[in-house]
């Protein structure tokens, strides 16, 4: 069977296969440039199995269906993308694919240099086509925070394509939004707070290091509205320093950074507004401590402290802590601290905690060391509780004595 049509203008057409698996039925498209599609199975023409976009010049066309003499049903539509409805950005849209293996499409106006963010629920393959008929991105199923980087200004096509084997009807709900991004200078050791309204909102905080230094990301008050939905990452002159991490997961890991410019980015992982509060600690926030003198301090659960002391290469220390003094279950009521020991070069020497003593910490460099302590909430502890921290680095001293042979 041959179907003929005429295009008066250059066009982007979309093959919409609506038939189930038929291993025999193929189609061929011939136009003014010759063969555009040669013997393609219908079931491999869209969704997971093929790009349905046909970038065609004006002219006369013939679409021929063949089945190698084996028979078999087929159902398809050839869609003119110029007739797709315009999709407003930043507005939730609901649609139904009927039948479920059909394709629905929208036209989207986008500007070069922007980023679009797709959030969707429902089945189907999502595909974005640029104004020149080139595929920008393709993905399946729910698209949560799918980003599209826009390289050219113009009308894009957003397709939702059902799989050939789907039956009945299929409902999809989605929002395509233009990502907004703001930028602010970061001041070390100061509390920073704000709100991100939805997934398309990002905020950058930038800082510059003139020399090698250690910084600590300190998330504050995870009880803020939806704060756990906020994630952060850190990039610098060597690329990504820390990947996306939730504000609800705060062990205040130290990062030894070389000189250069850095960007701390925060994003909302949900469509509900989320608040955040944090600070980035530097060495300037470190509290002096003396090995052999116990640190007895208190600060809020979820917050962090930095302590600093000087030591020499070859020295050994005993890490003395007390959070298990009241028995194993004490941690459930009073929490504990995660502790990092950082050497003068920004390298983590040991990852410790205040539940268990550490018998021997060997130091291999001379200079200033940092102890980074982060208060971890106990299972039965209030999120607003204060954590009492007791820790000590006891110098281990080796003594020499003369051994007299044969004497007791």
PDB file of N, CA and C in Angstrom, residues 329-391:
ATOM      1  N   UNK A 329      23.571   2.687  75.103  1.00  0.00           N
ATOM      2  CA  UNK A 329      22.361   3.393  74.686  1.00  0.00           C
ATOM      3  C   UNK A 329      22.429   4.893  74.949  1.00  0.00           C
ATOM      4  N   UNK A 330      23.514   5.355  75.544  1.00  0.00           N
ATOM      5  CA  UNK A 330      23.677   6.785  75.792  1.00  0.00           C
ATOM      6  C   UNK A 330      23.620   7.585  74.494  1.00  0.00           C
ATOM      7  N   UNK A 331      24.150   7.005  73.411  1.00  0.00           N
ATOM      8  CA  UNK A 331      24.184   7.710  72.122  1.00  0.00           C
ATOM      9  C   UNK A 331      22.778   7.998  71.593  1.00  0.00           C
ATOM     10  N   UNK A 332      21.796   7.140  71.956  1.00  0.00           N
ATOM     11  CA  UNK A 332      20.441   7.350  71.464  1.00  0.00           C
ATOM     12  C   UNK A 332      19.792   8.570  72.112  1.00  0.00           C
ATOM     13  N   UNK A 333      20.221   8.908  73.308  1.00  0.00           N
ATOM     14  CA  UNK A 333      19.619  10.015  74.034  1.00  0.00           C
ATOM     15  C   UNK A 333      20.454  11.283  73.957  1.00  0.00           C
ATOM     16  N   UNK A 334      21.756  11.134  73.793  1.00  0.00           N
ATOM     17  CA  UNK A 334      22.651  12.292  73.818  1.00  0.00           C
ATOM     18  C   UNK A 334      23.432  12.502  72.525  1.00  0.00           C
ATOM     19  N   UNK A 335      23.247  11.608  71.555  1.00  0.00           N
ATOM     20  CA  UNK A 335      23.949  11.763  70.290  1.00  0.00           C
ATOM     21  C   UNK A 335      25.443  11.531  70.431  1.00  0.00           C
ATOM     22  N   UNK A 336      26.174  11.920  69.410  1.00  0.00           N
ATOM     23  CA  UNK A 336      27.639  11.801  69.415  1.00  0.00           C
ATOM     24  C   UNK A 336      28.184  12.763  68.373  1.00  0.00           C
ATOM     25  N   UNK A 337      29.477  12.782  68.200  1.00  0.00           N
ATOM     26  CA  UNK A 337      30.107  13.631  67.185  1.00  0.00           C
ATOM     27  C   UNK A 337      30.906  12.791  66.207  1.00  0.00           C
ATOM     28  N   UNK A 338      30.768  13.138  64.946  1.00  0.00           N
ATOM     29  CA  UNK A 338      31.675  12.619  63.926  1.00  0.00           C
ATOM     30  C   UNK A 338      32.864  13.577  63.871  1.00  0.00           C
ATOM     31  N   UNK A 339      34.080  13.051  63.821  1.00  0.00           N
ATOM     32  CA  UNK A 339      35.274  13.893  63.933  1.00  0.00           C
ATOM     33  C   UNK A 339      36.277  13.529  62.835  1.00  0.00           C
ATOM     34  N   UNK A 340      36.785  14.566  62.173  1.00  0.00           N
ATOM     35  CA  UNK A 340      37.850  14.381  61.188  1.00  0.00           C
ATOM     36  C   UNK A 340      39.123  15.022  61.713  1.00  0.00           C
ATOM     37  N   UNK A 341      40.237  14.325  61.528  1.00  0.00           N
ATOM     38  CA  UNK A 341      41.551  14.882  61.828  1.00  0.00           C
ATOM     39  C   UNK A 341      42.221  15.230  60.499  1.00  0.00           C
ATOM     40  N   UNK A 342      42.601  16.511  60.344  1.00  0.00           N
ATOM     41  CA  UNK A 342      43.126  17.019  59.076  1.00  0.00           C
ATOM     42  C   UNK A 342      44.547  17.514  59.279  1.00  0.00           C
ATOM     43  N   UNK A 343      45.447  17.115  58.379  1.00  0.00           N
ATOM     44  CA  UNK A 343      46.860  17.499  58.533  1.00  0.00           C
ATOM     45  C   UNK A 343      47.117  18.887  57.927  1.00  0.00           C
ATOM     46  N   UNK A 344      48.346  19.422  58.052  1.00  0.00           N
ATOM     47  CA  UNK A 344      48.633  20.779  57.562  1.00  0.00           C
ATOM     48  C   UNK A 344      48.450  20.942  56.051  1.00  0.00           C
ATOM     49  N   UNK A 345      48.340  19.857  55.307  1.00  0.00           N
ATOM     50  CA  UNK A 345      48.177  19.937  53.858  1.00  0.00           C
ATOM     51  C   UNK A 345      46.725  19.729  53.420  1.00  0.00           C
ATOM     52  N   UNK A 346      45.805  19.713  54.384  1.00  0.00           N
ATOM     53  CA  UNK A 346      44.396  19.555  54.056  1.00  0.00           C
ATOM     54  C   UNK A 346      43.970  18.127  53.842  1.00  0.00           C
ATOM     55  N   UNK A 347      44.844  17.168  54.174  1.00  0.00           N
ATOM     56  CA  UNK A 347      44.520  15.747  53.993  1.00  0.00           C
ATOM     57  C   UNK A 347      43.879  15.190  55.273  1.00  0.00           C
ATOM     58  N   UNK A 348      42.857  14.377  55.088  1.00  0.00           N
ATOM     59  CA  UNK A 348      42.213  13.747  56.234  1.00  0.00           C
ATOM     60  C   UNK A 348      43.078  12.592  56.726  1.00  0.00           C
ATOM     61  N   UNK A 349      43.537  12.690  57.959  1.00  0.00           N
ATOM     62  CA  UNK A 349      44.380  11.659  58.556  1.00  0.00           C
ATOM     63  C   UNK A 349      43.528  10.526  59.111  1.00  0.00           C
ATOM     64  N   UNK A 350      42.390  10.872  59.725  1.00  0.00           N
ATOM     65  CA  UNK A 350      41.538   9.856  60.341  1.00  0.00           C
ATOM     66  C   UNK A 350      40.115  10.383  60.435  1.00  0.00           C
ATOM     67  N   UNK A 351      39.167   9.454  60.288  1.00  0.00           N
ATOM     68  CA  UNK A 351      37.748   9.753  60.506  1.00  0.00           C
ATOM     69  C   UNK A 351      37.360   9.068  61.812  1.00  0.00           C
ATOM     70  N   UNK A 352      37.075   9.877  62.834  1.00  0.00           N
ATOM     71  CA  UNK A 352      36.871   9.375  64.188  1.00  0.00           C
ATOM     72  C   UNK A 352      35.445   9.668  64.639  1.00  0.00           C
ATOM     73  N   UNK A 353      35.123   9.262  65.860  1.00  0.00           N
ATOM     74  CA  UNK A 353      33.863   9.665  66.477  1.00  0.00           C
ATOM     75  C   UNK A 353      34.058   9.698  67.981  1.00  0.00           C
ATOM     76  N   UNK A 354      33.076  10.278  68.661  1.00  0.00           N
ATOM     77  CA  UNK A 354      33.200  10.421  70.114  1.00  0.00           C
ATOM     78  C   UNK A 354      32.532   9.279  70.875  1.00  0.00           C
ATOM     79  N   UNK A 355      32.312   8.159  70.183  1.00  0.00           N
ATOM     80  CA  UNK A 355      31.797   6.963  70.844  1.00  0.00           C
ATOM     81  C   UNK A 355      32.923   6.061  71.330  1.00  0.00           C
ATOM     82  N   UNK A 356      34.011   6.026  70.576  1.00  0.00           N
ATOM     83  CA  UNK A 356      35.084   5.073  70.878  1.00  0.00           C
ATOM     84  C   UNK A 356      36.430   5.776  70.871  1.00  0.00           C
ATOM     85  N   UNK A 357      37.243   5.457  71.861  1.00  0.00           N
ATOM     86  CA  UNK A 357      38.617   5.945  71.881  1.00  0.00           C
ATOM     87  C   UNK A 357      39.404   5.360  70.707  1.00  0.00           C
ATOM     88  N   UNK A 358      40.432   6.096  70.304  1.00  0.00           N
ATOM     89  CA  UNK A 358      41.365   5.589  69.292  1.00  0.00           C
ATOM     90  C   UNK A 358      42.740   5.546  69.934  1.00  0.00           C
ATOM     91  N   UNK A 359      43.326   4.362  69.947  1.00  0.00           N
ATOM     92  CA  UNK A 359      44.529   4.145  70.757  1.00  0.00           C
ATOM     93  C   UNK A 359      45.760   4.821  70.181  1.00  0.00           C
ATOM     94  N   UNK A 360      45.845   4.951  68.865  1.00  0.00           N
ATOM     95  CA  UNK A 360      47.088   5.486  68.306  1.00  0.00           C
ATOM     96  C   UNK A 360      46.811   6.262  67.028  1.00  0.00           C
ATOM     97  N   UNK A 361      47.093   7.558  67.073  1.00  0.00           N
ATOM     98  CA  UNK A 361      47.041   8.411  65.886  1.00  0.00           C
ATOM     99  C   UNK A 361      48.458   8.866  65.592  1.00  0.00           C
ATOM    100  N   UNK A 362      49.007   8.407  64.462  1.00  0.00           N
ATOM    101  CA  UNK A 362      50.377   8.746  64.085  1.00  0.00           C
ATOM    102  C   UNK A 362      50.357   9.938  63.139  1.00  0.00           C
ATOM    103  N   UNK A 363      51.104  10.981  63.465  1.00  0.00           N
ATOM    104  CA  UNK A 363      51.146  12.190  62.645  1.00  0.00           C
ATOM    105  C   UNK A 363      52.438  12.197  61.829  1.00  0.00           C
ATOM    106  N   UNK A 364      52.305  12.487  60.537  1.00  0.00           N
ATOM    107  CA  UNK A 364      53.450  12.378  59.619  1.00  0.00           C
ATOM    108  C   UNK A 364      53.960  13.710  59.123  1.00  0.00           C
ATOM    109  N   UNK A 365      53.371  14.813  59.580  1.00  0.00           N
ATOM    110  CA  UNK A 365      53.801  16.126  59.116  1.00  0.00           C
ATOM    111  C   UNK A 365      53.860  17.088  60.287  1.00  0.00           C
ATOM    112  N   UNK A 366      54.702  18.089  60.148  1.00  0.00           N
ATOM    113  CA  UNK A 366      54.822  19.139  61.162  1.00  0.00           C
ATOM    114  C   UNK A 366      54.005  20.347  60.735  1.00  0.00           C
ATOM    115  N   UNK A 367      53.229  20.910  61.670  1.00  0.00           N
ATOM    116  CA  UNK A 367      52.432  22.089  61.350  1.00  0.00           C
ATOM    117  C   UNK A 367      51.128  22.098  62.113  1.00  0.00           C
ATOM    118  N   UNK A 368      50.188  22.868  61.590  1.00  0.00           N
ATOM    119  CA  UNK A 368      48.901  23.023  62.257  1.00  0.00           C
ATOM    120  C   UNK A 368      47.906  21.972  61.781  1.00  0.00           C
ATOM    121  N   UNK A 369      47.307  21.276  62.735  1.00  0.00           N
ATOM    122  CA  UNK A 369      46.284  20.257  62.453  1.00  0.00           C
ATOM    123  C   UNK A 369      44.914  20.806  62.847  1.00  0.00           C
ATOM    124  N   UNK A 370      43.884  20.251  62.209  1.00  0.00           N
ATOM    125  CA  UNK A 370      42.513  20.620  62.523  1.00  0.00           C
ATOM    126  C   UNK A 370      41.735  19.393  62.961  1.00  0.00           C
ATOM    127  N   UNK A 371      40.865  19.579  63.965  1.00  0.00           N
ATOM    128  CA  UNK A 371      39.863  18.588  64.336  1.00  0.00           C
ATOM    129  C   UNK A 371      38.498  19.176  63.981  1.00  0.00           C
ATOM    130  N   UNK A 372      37.771  18.508  63.113  1.00  0.00           N
ATOM    131  CA  UNK A 372      36.450  18.977  62.690  1.00  0.00           C
ATOM    132  C   UNK A 372      35.413  18.063  63.334  1.00  0.00           C
ATOM    133  N   UNK A 373      34.605  18.626  64.235  1.00  0.00           N
ATOM    134  CA  UNK A 373      33.605  17.839  64.964  1.00  0.00           C
ATOM    135  C   UNK A 373      32.206  18.271  64.531  1.00  0.00           C
ATOM    136  N   UNK A 374      31.374  17.289  64.186  1.00  0.00           N
ATOM    137  CA  UNK A 374      29.995  17.548  63.779  1.00  0.00           C
ATOM    138  C   UNK A 374      29.055  16.784  64.699  1.00  0.00           C
ATOM    139  N   UNK A 375      28.098  17.492  65.321  1.00  0.00           N
ATOM    140  CA  UNK A 375      27.190  16.879  66.285  1.00  0.00           C
ATOM    141  C   UNK A 375      26.084  16.112  65.560  1.00  0.00           C
ATOM    142  N   UNK A 376      25.989  14.812  65.836  1.00  0.00           N
ATOM    143  CA  UNK A 376      24.990  13.936  65.216  1.00  0.00           C
ATOM    144  C   UNK A 376      23.855  13.694  66.205  1.00  0.00           C
ATOM    145  N   UNK A 377      22.633  13.888  65.748  1.00  0.00           N
ATOM    146  CA  UNK A 377      21.463  13.741  66.605  1.00  0.00           C
ATOM    147  C   UNK A 377      21.253  12.291  67.016  1.00  0.00           C
ATOM    148  N   UNK A 378      20.967  12.070  68.300  1.00  0.00           N
ATOM    149  CA  UNK A 378      20.593  10.749  68.774  1.00  0.00           C
ATOM    150  C   UNK A 378      19.161  10.421  68.396  1.00  0.00           C
ATOM    151  N   UNK A 379      18.847   9.142  68.355  1.00  0.00           N
ATOM    152  CA  UNK A 379      17.522   8.707  67.908  1.00  0.00           C
ATOM    153  C   UNK A 379      16.402   9.303  68.741  1.00  0.00           C
ATOM    154  N   UNK A 380      16.625   9.501  70.049  1.00  0.00           N
ATOM    155  CA  UNK A 380      15.592  10.020  70.938  1.00  0.00           C
ATOM    156  C   UNK A 380      15.895  11.444  71.389  1.00  0.00           C
ATOM    157  N   UNK A 381      16.753  12.097  70.670  1.00  0.00           N
ATOM    158  CA  UNK A 381      17.189  13.438  71.045  1.00  0.00           C
ATOM    159  C   UNK A 381      16.421  14.486  70.246  1.00  0.00           C
ATOM    160  N   UNK A 382      16.135  15.615  70.862  1.00  0.00           N
ATOM    161  CA  UNK A 382      15.474  16.708  70.163  1.00  0.00           C
ATOM    162  C   UNK A 382      16.402  17.291  69.098  1.00  0.00           C
ATOM    163  N   UNK A 383      15.813  17.674  67.957  1.00  0.00           N
ATOM    164  CA  UNK A 383      16.605  18.251  66.873  1.00  0.00           C
ATOM    165  C   UNK A 383      17.180  19.605  67.246  1.00  0.00           C
ATOM    166  N   UNK A 384      16.640  20.221  68.293  1.00  0.00           N
ATOM    167  CA  UNK A 384      17.133  21.532  68.728  1.00  0.00           C
ATOM    168  C   UNK A 384      18.019  21.428  69.971  1.00  0.00           C
ATOM    169  N   UNK A 385      18.383  20.214  70.340  1.00  0.00           N
ATOM    170  CA  UNK A 385      19.161  20.014  71.565  1.00  0.00           C
ATOM    171  C   UNK A 385      20.593  20.504  71.397  1.00  0.00           C
ATOM    172  N   UNK A 386      21.224  20.794  72.528  1.00  0.00           N
ATOM    173  CA  UNK A 386      22.654  21.093  72.547  1.00  0.00           C
ATOM    174  C   UNK A 386      23.427  19.812  72.775  1.00  0.00           C
ATOM    175  N   UNK A 387      24.539  19.687  72.088  1.00  0.00           N
ATOM    176  CA  UNK A 387      25.411  18.521  72.250  1.00  0.00           C
ATOM    177  C   UNK A 387      26.631  18.924  73.060  1.00  0.00           C
ATOM    178  N   UNK A 388      26.830  18.248  74.192  1.00  0.00           N
ATOM    179  CA  UNK A 388      28.035  18.455  74.979  1.00  0.00           C
ATOM    180  C   UNK A 388      29.148  17.570  74.418  1.00  0.00           C
ATOM    181  N   UNK A 389      30.280  18.194  74.119  1.00  0.00           N
ATOM    182  CA  UNK A 389      31.393  17.484  73.483  1.00  0.00           C
ATOM    183  C   UNK A 389      32.592  17.495  74.421  1.00  0.00           C
ATOM    184  N   UNK A 390      33.078  16.287  74.722  1.00  0.00           N
ATOM    185  CA  UNK A 390      34.310  16.142  75.506  1.00  0.00           C
ATOM    186  C   UNK A 390      35.267  15.263  74.721  1.00  0.00           C
ATOM    187  N   UNK A 391      36.421  15.801  74.428  1.00  0.00           N
ATOM    188  CA  UNK A 391      37.443  15.033  73.709  1.00  0.00           C
ATOM    189  C   UNK A 391      38.822  15.553  74.076  1.00  0.00           C
TER     190      UNK A 391
END
